[in-house]
């Protein structure tokens, strides 16, 4: 425990309790020394309700993990960077590309680590999928990412507000895997975004994209799926089919299972963060956020039925 790096966890909500706290406790690199939240607390740590008060009171804590909604994250990250802290940002890293790119520049100038995390990239099947696809010709990619918002985001009204991303909050997980396993840029051609008549963010999206080489890429996101949930990415190549299922935790090549196992996504995030800090590096790949932004730029808005969550 003495060798662990003290860390402040900011935003003690569902994702912090379900994933960050147990993953930090189960790893060897960090210990939660402080919590910052208006409503939640971390047991066994010093807790603050104001972020700037934390920065002033605990200059000894050099690492900050931001688990807040994205619309408030820029000011916190900027303040932390100015105070010389290393910063981890939950996905999506910021509300806009402008904010994200500004933070990268600020971190580089300050000489601190900035880590824009994409937890789905750490799913068990993603890295072996990337390796297998690295020398293949990509013929097409199909993403089907459908889940029940009532199950996974209960009472989280912020996701329907401007900057809350709507169905792209889970959809960006698929895009993070896509941009990790497919070499080169992915470009948006068209999109259809379905907005419930009482919401400000989309509940579903259909996106047509292409690789630089011209291979078609399609994505279907929907937050209204009841029963079994669907998180699949299927890639057709010159050497056969690759499929990632259950959010990347299962990998099939030619229909044969190649990898499966327990969830270690957030454990992987914190292992990566520790390595970045120790090597004085940052990791700020904003490709998934760019695809979301491009989908809105190219998007046809479609109003659908009233939705209550």
Tab-separated table of C-alpha atoms in Angstrom:
chain	number	residue	atom	x	y	z
A	1	UNK	CA	0.000	0.000	0.000
A	2	UNK	CA	2.872	2.376	0.800
A	3	UNK	CA	4.089	2.269	-2.800
A	4	UNK	CA	0.728	3.212	-4.268
A	5	UNK	CA	0.180	6.654	-5.784
A	6	UNK	CA	-2.371	8.797	-3.894
A	7	UNK	CA	-5.300	9.707	-6.147
A	8	UNK	CA	-8.356	11.953	-5.882
A	9	UNK	CA	-11.577	10.576	-7.350
A	10	UNK	CA	-13.867	13.355	-8.565
A	11	UNK	CA	-17.567	12.716	-9.138
A	12	UNK	CA	-18.731	9.915	-6.864
A	13	UNK	CA	-21.636	8.586	-8.887
A	14	UNK	CA	-22.657	5.208	-10.284
A	15	UNK	CA	-19.640	4.670	-12.556
A	16	UNK	CA	-17.209	5.661	-9.789
A	17	UNK	CA	-18.790	3.261	-7.316
A	18	UNK	CA	-19.340	0.405	-9.768
A	19	UNK	CA	-16.025	0.535	-11.624
A	20	UNK	CA	-13.401	3.038	-10.509
A	21	UNK	CA	-13.318	2.390	-6.753
A	22	UNK	CA	-13.184	-1.440	-6.949
A	23	UNK	CA	-10.686	-1.358	-9.841
A	24	UNK	CA	-8.345	0.978	-7.962
A	25	UNK	CA	-8.652	-1.131	-4.807
A	26	UNK	CA	-7.967	-4.320	-6.764
A	27	UNK	CA	-4.875	-2.934	-8.484
A	28	UNK	CA	-1.333	-2.252	-7.316
A	29	UNK	CA	-0.784	1.304	-8.530
A	30	UNK	CA	-3.136	3.773	-6.813
A	31	UNK	CA	-5.013	4.415	-3.594
A	32	UNK	CA	-8.016	6.735	-3.316
A	33	UNK	CA	-6.798	9.364	-0.860
A	34	UNK	CA	-9.579	11.891	-1.471
A	35	UNK	CA	-13.064	12.099	-2.909
A	36	UNK	CA	-14.637	15.203	-4.431
A	37	UNK	CA	-18.391	15.261	-4.969
A	38	UNK	CA	-21.410	17.363	-4.098
A	39	UNK	CA	-23.392	14.293	-3.089
A	40	UNK	CA	-21.197	11.201	-2.724
A	41	UNK	CA	-18.292	10.200	-0.502
A	42	UNK	CA	-15.467	7.680	-0.587
A	43	UNK	CA	-15.236	5.628	2.570
A	44	UNK	CA	-11.828	5.825	4.220
A	45	UNK	CA	-10.735	8.924	2.295
A	46	UNK	CA	-10.843	12.662	2.956
A	47	UNK	CA	-13.893	14.080	1.191
A	48	UNK	CA	-14.531	17.495	-0.333
A	49	UNK	CA	-17.586	19.085	-1.927
A	50	UNK	CA	-15.612	21.715	-3.871
A	51	UNK	CA	-12.882	20.875	-6.374
A	52	UNK	CA	-10.866	24.061	-5.957
A	53	UNK	CA	-10.967	23.589	-2.183
A	54	UNK	CA	-9.499	20.114	-2.688
A	55	UNK	CA	-6.700	21.469	-4.898
A	56	UNK	CA	-5.794	24.054	-2.268
A	57	UNK	CA	-6.003	21.684	0.703
A	58	UNK	CA	-4.196	18.639	-0.760
A	59	UNK	CA	-1.192	19.684	-2.851
A	60	UNK	CA	0.334	16.315	-1.945
A	61	UNK	CA	-2.185	14.461	-4.141
A	62	UNK	CA	-0.721	14.719	-7.632
A	63	UNK	CA	-3.226	12.508	-9.484
A	64	UNK	CA	-6.867	13.282	-10.277
A	65	UNK	CA	-9.444	10.957	-11.847
A	66	UNK	CA	-12.417	12.869	-13.273
A	67	UNK	CA	-15.646	10.838	-13.315
A	68	UNK	CA	-18.026	13.789	-13.588
A	69	UNK	CA	-20.409	14.338	-16.518
A	70	UNK	CA	-18.466	15.821	-19.467
A	71	UNK	CA	-20.070	19.270	-19.423
A	72	UNK	CA	-18.286	20.274	-16.191
A	73	UNK	CA	-15.024	18.479	-16.842
A	74	UNK	CA	-13.098	21.116	-18.800
A	75	UNK	CA	-12.850	23.642	-15.978
A	76	UNK	CA	-11.847	20.948	-13.494
A	77	UNK	CA	-9.213	19.465	-15.781
A	78	UNK	CA	-7.846	22.912	-16.600
A	79	UNK	CA	-7.564	23.792	-12.903
A	80	UNK	CA	-5.927	20.453	-12.085
A	81	UNK	CA	-3.394	20.807	-14.893
A	82	UNK	CA	-2.575	24.366	-13.779
A	83	UNK	CA	-1.983	22.972	-10.279
A	84	UNK	CA	0.478	20.413	-11.644
A	85	UNK	CA	-1.747	17.356	-11.285
A	86	UNK	CA	-1.871	14.368	-13.622
A	87	UNK	CA	-5.404	13.911	-14.959
A	88	UNK	CA	-7.465	10.908	-16.039
A	89	UNK	CA	-10.734	11.702	-17.816
A	90	UNK	CA	-13.668	9.285	-18.039
A	91	UNK	CA	-15.221	8.922	-21.449
A	92	UNK	CA	-16.249	11.009	-23.243
A	93	UNK	CA	-13.259	13.189	-22.309
A	94	UNK	CA	-14.960	16.526	-22.971
A	95	UNK	CA	-18.125	18.053	-24.377
A	96	UNK	CA	-16.429	19.270	-27.555
A	97	UNK	CA	-13.302	18.633	-29.599
A	98	UNK	CA	-12.243	22.201	-28.892
A	99	UNK	CA	-12.207	21.557	-25.156
A	100	UNK	CA	-10.398	18.246	-25.560
A	101	UNK	CA	-7.680	19.660	-27.811
A	102	UNK	CA	-7.184	22.660	-25.525
A	103	UNK	CA	-6.626	20.339	-22.559
A	104	UNK	CA	-4.028	18.345	-24.495
A	105	UNK	CA	-2.115	21.530	-25.237
A	106	UNK	CA	-2.332	22.732	-21.636
A	107	UNK	CA	-1.100	19.385	-20.290
A	108	UNK	CA	1.826	19.329	-22.717
A	109	UNK	CA	2.879	22.829	-21.671
A	110	UNK	CA	2.541	21.977	-17.970
A	111	UNK	CA	4.476	18.726	-18.326
A	112	UNK	CA	1.776	16.582	-16.724
A	113	UNK	CA	0.093	13.399	-17.902
A	114	UNK	CA	-3.353	13.629	-19.486
A	115	UNK	CA	-5.176	10.369	-20.181
A	116	UNK	CA	-8.387	10.403	-22.221
A	117	UNK	CA	-9.762	6.982	-21.387
A	118	UNK	CA	-11.856	4.685	-23.547
A	119	UNK	CA	-12.640	1.780	-21.244
A	120	UNK	CA	-14.017	-0.483	-23.986
A	121	UNK	CA	-10.587	-0.568	-25.626
A	122	UNK	CA	-9.439	-2.576	-22.616
A	123	UNK	CA	-12.045	-5.308	-23.121
A	124	UNK	CA	-10.455	-8.733	-23.379
A	125	UNK	CA	-10.983	-9.297	-27.100
A	126	UNK	CA	-10.005	-5.868	-28.432
A	127	UNK	CA	-6.198	-6.093	-28.515
A	128	UNK	CA	-6.112	-9.566	-30.116
A	129	UNK	CA	-8.700	-8.321	-32.625
A	130	UNK	CA	-6.493	-5.340	-33.474
A	131	UNK	CA	-3.495	-7.606	-33.958
A	132	UNK	CA	-5.394	-10.051	-36.183
A	133	UNK	CA	-6.800	-7.277	-38.361
A	134	UNK	CA	-3.511	-5.392	-38.721
A	135	UNK	CA	-2.465	-7.197	-41.930
A	136	UNK	CA	-5.938	-7.960	-43.326
A	137	UNK	CA	-7.913	-6.174	-46.048
A	138	UNK	CA	-11.021	-4.684	-44.453
A	139	UNK	CA	-14.073	-5.266	-46.650
A	140	UNK	CA	-16.843	-3.984	-44.350
A	141	UNK	CA	-17.649	-3.280	-40.713
A	142	UNK	CA	-21.048	-3.501	-39.005
A	143	UNK	CA	-21.742	-2.216	-35.489
A	144	UNK	CA	-24.949	-3.030	-33.592
A	145	UNK	CA	-24.974	-1.402	-30.144
A	146	UNK	CA	-28.408	-1.539	-28.535
A	147	UNK	CA	-29.225	-1.364	-24.840
A	148	UNK	CA	-31.856	-0.263	-22.350
A	149	UNK	CA	-31.208	3.234	-21.011
A	150	UNK	CA	-33.536	2.579	-18.093
A	151	UNK	CA	-31.294	-0.269	-16.945
A	152	UNK	CA	-27.893	1.340	-17.405
A	153	UNK	CA	-28.532	5.042	-16.729
A	154	UNK	CA	-31.353	5.235	-14.190
A	155	UNK	CA	-32.206	8.772	-13.105
A	156	UNK	CA	-29.304	10.385	-14.961
A	157	UNK	CA	-31.121	13.353	-16.472
A	158	UNK	CA	-27.891	15.037	-17.621
A	159	UNK	CA	-27.466	12.548	-20.485
A	160	UNK	CA	-30.514	14.064	-22.229
A	161	UNK	CA	-29.282	17.646	-21.932
A	162	UNK	CA	-26.981	19.508	-24.370
A	163	UNK	CA	-23.511	18.067	-23.889
A	164	UNK	CA	-24.909	14.844	-22.458
A	165	UNK	CA	-24.444	12.848	-25.702
A	166	UNK	CA	-27.683	10.835	-25.469
A	167	UNK	CA	-27.311	7.426	-27.117
A	168	UNK	CA	-23.739	8.340	-28.035
A	169	UNK	CA	-22.783	7.944	-24.376
A	170	UNK	CA	-22.737	4.160	-24.890
A	171	UNK	CA	-22.318	4.439	-28.660
A	172	UNK	CA	-18.947	6.124	-28.269
A	173	UNK	CA	-17.739	2.914	-26.612
A	174	UNK	CA	-18.310	1.100	-29.898
A	175	UNK	CA	-16.581	3.902	-31.794
A	176	UNK	CA	-13.605	3.661	-29.451
A	177	UNK	CA	-13.240	-0.031	-30.294
A	178	UNK	CA	-13.733	0.671	-34.004
A	179	UNK	CA	-10.955	3.261	-34.110
A	180	UNK	CA	-8.666	0.982	-32.087
A	181	UNK	CA	-8.976	-2.132	-34.262
A	182	UNK	CA	-9.335	-0.595	-37.751
A	183	UNK	CA	-6.166	1.111	-39.045
A	184	UNK	CA	-6.434	4.692	-40.328
A	185	UNK	CA	-9.199	7.250	-40.157
A	186	UNK	CA	-12.919	6.508	-40.237
A	187	UNK	CA	-15.020	9.133	-42.030
A	188	UNK	CA	-18.742	9.820	-41.537
A	189	UNK	CA	-20.838	10.042	-44.707
A	190	UNK	CA	-24.420	10.304	-43.423
A	191	UNK	CA	-26.355	9.827	-40.203
A	192	UNK	CA	-29.940	9.807	-38.973
A	193	UNK	CA	-30.433	10.876	-35.357
A	194	UNK	CA	-33.721	10.100	-33.587
A	195	UNK	CA	-34.735	12.611	-30.919
A	196	UNK	CA	-37.695	11.885	-28.638
A	197	UNK	CA	-40.060	14.849	-28.767
A	198	UNK	CA	-39.358	15.558	-25.066
A	199	UNK	CA	-35.542	15.130	-25.140
A	200	UNK	CA	-32.635	17.284	-26.298
A	201	UNK	CA	-30.308	14.410	-27.197
A	202	UNK	CA	-30.852	11.412	-29.504
A	203	UNK	CA	-32.168	8.076	-28.321
A	204	UNK	CA	-31.054	6.264	-31.498
A	205	UNK	CA	-28.672	6.824	-34.398
A	206	UNK	CA	-27.892	5.184	-37.734
A	207	UNK	CA	-24.499	6.123	-39.163
A	208	UNK	CA	-22.909	5.345	-42.528
A	209	UNK	CA	-19.128	5.690	-42.578
A	210	UNK	CA	-16.162	4.525	-44.626
A	211	UNK	CA	-12.490	3.798	-44.165
A	212	UNK	CA	-9.899	5.784	-46.091
A	213	UNK	CA	-9.646	2.820	-48.461
A	214	UNK	CA	-13.413	2.966	-49.043
A	215	UNK	CA	-14.675	0.001	-47.030
A	216	UNK	CA	-18.213	0.673	-45.749
A	217	UNK	CA	-18.767	0.973	-41.997
A	218	UNK	CA	-22.266	1.098	-40.514
A	219	UNK	CA	-23.397	1.653	-36.944
A	220	UNK	CA	-26.817	1.208	-35.350
A	221	UNK	CA	-27.216	2.667	-31.856
A	222	UNK	CA	-30.454	2.408	-29.886
A	223	UNK	CA	-31.322	3.038	-26.241
A	224	UNK	CA	-34.753	1.378	-26.338
A	225	UNK	CA	-33.741	-2.297	-26.434
A	226	UNK	CA	-35.368	-4.385	-23.742
A	227	UNK	CA	-34.462	-7.982	-22.939
A	228	UNK	CA	-31.033	-9.212	-24.107
A	229	UNK	CA	-28.629	-6.355	-24.791
A	230	UNK	CA	-26.547	-6.176	-27.976
A	231	UNK	CA	-22.969	-4.919	-28.224
A	232	UNK	CA	-21.517	-6.458	-31.413
A	233	UNK	CA	-18.928	-5.413	-34.001
A	234	UNK	CA	-18.530	-7.602	-37.103
A	235	UNK	CA	-15.646	-7.141	-39.546
A	236	UNK	CA	-15.525	-8.839	-42.943
A	237	UNK	CA	-12.000	-9.280	-44.319
A	238	UNK	CA	-10.138	-11.058	-47.116
A	239	UNK	CA	-9.294	-13.753	-44.546
A	240	UNK	CA	-12.786	-14.231	-43.140
A	241	UNK	CA	-15.048	-12.771	-40.481
A	242	UNK	CA	-14.074	-11.343	-37.122
A	243	UNK	CA	-16.729	-10.608	-34.499
A	244	UNK	CA	-16.467	-8.900	-31.142
A	245	UNK	CA	-19.455	-9.520	-28.872
A	246	UNK	CA	-20.588	-8.399	-25.429
A	247	UNK	CA	-18.804	-5.080	-25.748
A	248	UNK	CA	-15.502	-6.622	-26.819
A	249	UNK	CA	-15.232	-9.243	-24.077
A	250	UNK	CA	-15.713	-12.099	-26.554
A	251	UNK	CA	-13.753	-12.505	-29.798
A	252	UNK	CA	-14.703	-14.885	-32.624
A	253	UNK	CA	-12.744	-15.456	-35.817
A	254	UNK	CA	-14.414	-17.530	-38.489
A	255	UNK	CA	-17.097	-18.393	-35.930
A	256	UNK	CA	-14.578	-19.881	-33.499
A	257	UNK	CA	-14.114	-18.335	-30.076
A	258	UNK	CA	-10.626	-16.902	-29.596
A	259	UNK	CA	-10.935	-14.955	-26.351
A	260	UNK	CA	-13.406	-14.501	-23.530
A	261	UNK	CA	-13.221	-13.837	-19.839
A	262	UNK	CA	-14.072	-11.530	-16.942
A	263	UNK	CA	-14.314	-7.771	-17.250
A	264	UNK	CA	-10.992	-5.997	-16.587
A	265	UNK	CA	-11.615	-2.805	-18.515
A	266	UNK	CA	-11.174	-0.357	-15.655
A	267	UNK	CA	-8.327	-2.330	-14.158
A	268	UNK	CA	-6.622	-1.951	-17.528
A	269	UNK	CA	-7.284	1.784	-17.543
A	270	UNK	CA	-5.527	2.321	-14.233
A	271	UNK	CA	-2.601	0.089	-15.175
A	272	UNK	CA	-2.186	2.173	-18.329
A	273	UNK	CA	-2.493	5.438	-16.386
A	274	UNK	CA	0.265	4.412	-13.974
A	275	UNK	CA	2.594	3.572	-16.868
A	276	UNK	CA	1.880	6.927	-18.520
A	277	UNK	CA	2.653	8.845	-15.328
A	278	UNK	CA	5.866	6.946	-14.690
A	279	UNK	CA	7.045	7.448	-18.275
A	280	UNK	CA	5.977	11.138	-18.371
A	281	UNK	CA	3.639	10.579	-21.316
A	282	UNK	CA	0.027	11.401	-22.232
A	283	UNK	CA	-2.582	9.452	-24.198
A	284	UNK	CA	-5.205	11.676	-25.819
A	285	UNK	CA	-6.780	9.979	-28.819
A	286	UNK	CA	-9.970	11.892	-29.638
A	287	UNK	CA	-11.027	9.948	-32.750
A	288	UNK	CA	-14.216	8.533	-31.170
A	289	UNK	CA	-15.283	12.037	-30.118
A	290	UNK	CA	-14.611	13.332	-33.630
A	291	UNK	CA	-16.874	10.682	-35.151
A	292	UNK	CA	-19.664	11.705	-32.768
A	293	UNK	CA	-19.179	15.358	-33.713
A	294	UNK	CA	-19.176	14.493	-37.421
A	295	UNK	CA	-22.355	12.456	-36.977
A	296	UNK	CA	-24.110	15.536	-35.636
A	297	UNK	CA	-22.678	17.689	-38.432
A	298	UNK	CA	-23.887	15.231	-41.088
A	299	UNK	CA	-27.008	14.240	-39.234
A	300	UNK	CA	-30.616	14.269	-40.338
A	301	UNK	CA	-32.761	15.024	-37.293
A	302	UNK	CA	-35.826	12.804	-36.875
A	303	UNK	CA	-38.372	13.453	-34.098
A	304	UNK	CA	-39.800	10.292	-32.543
A	305	UNK	CA	-42.284	9.466	-29.793
A	306	UNK	CA	-42.163	10.886	-26.282
A	307	UNK	CA	-39.884	8.804	-24.001
A	308	UNK	CA	-39.876	8.538	-20.241
A	309	UNK	CA	-36.932	6.948	-18.465
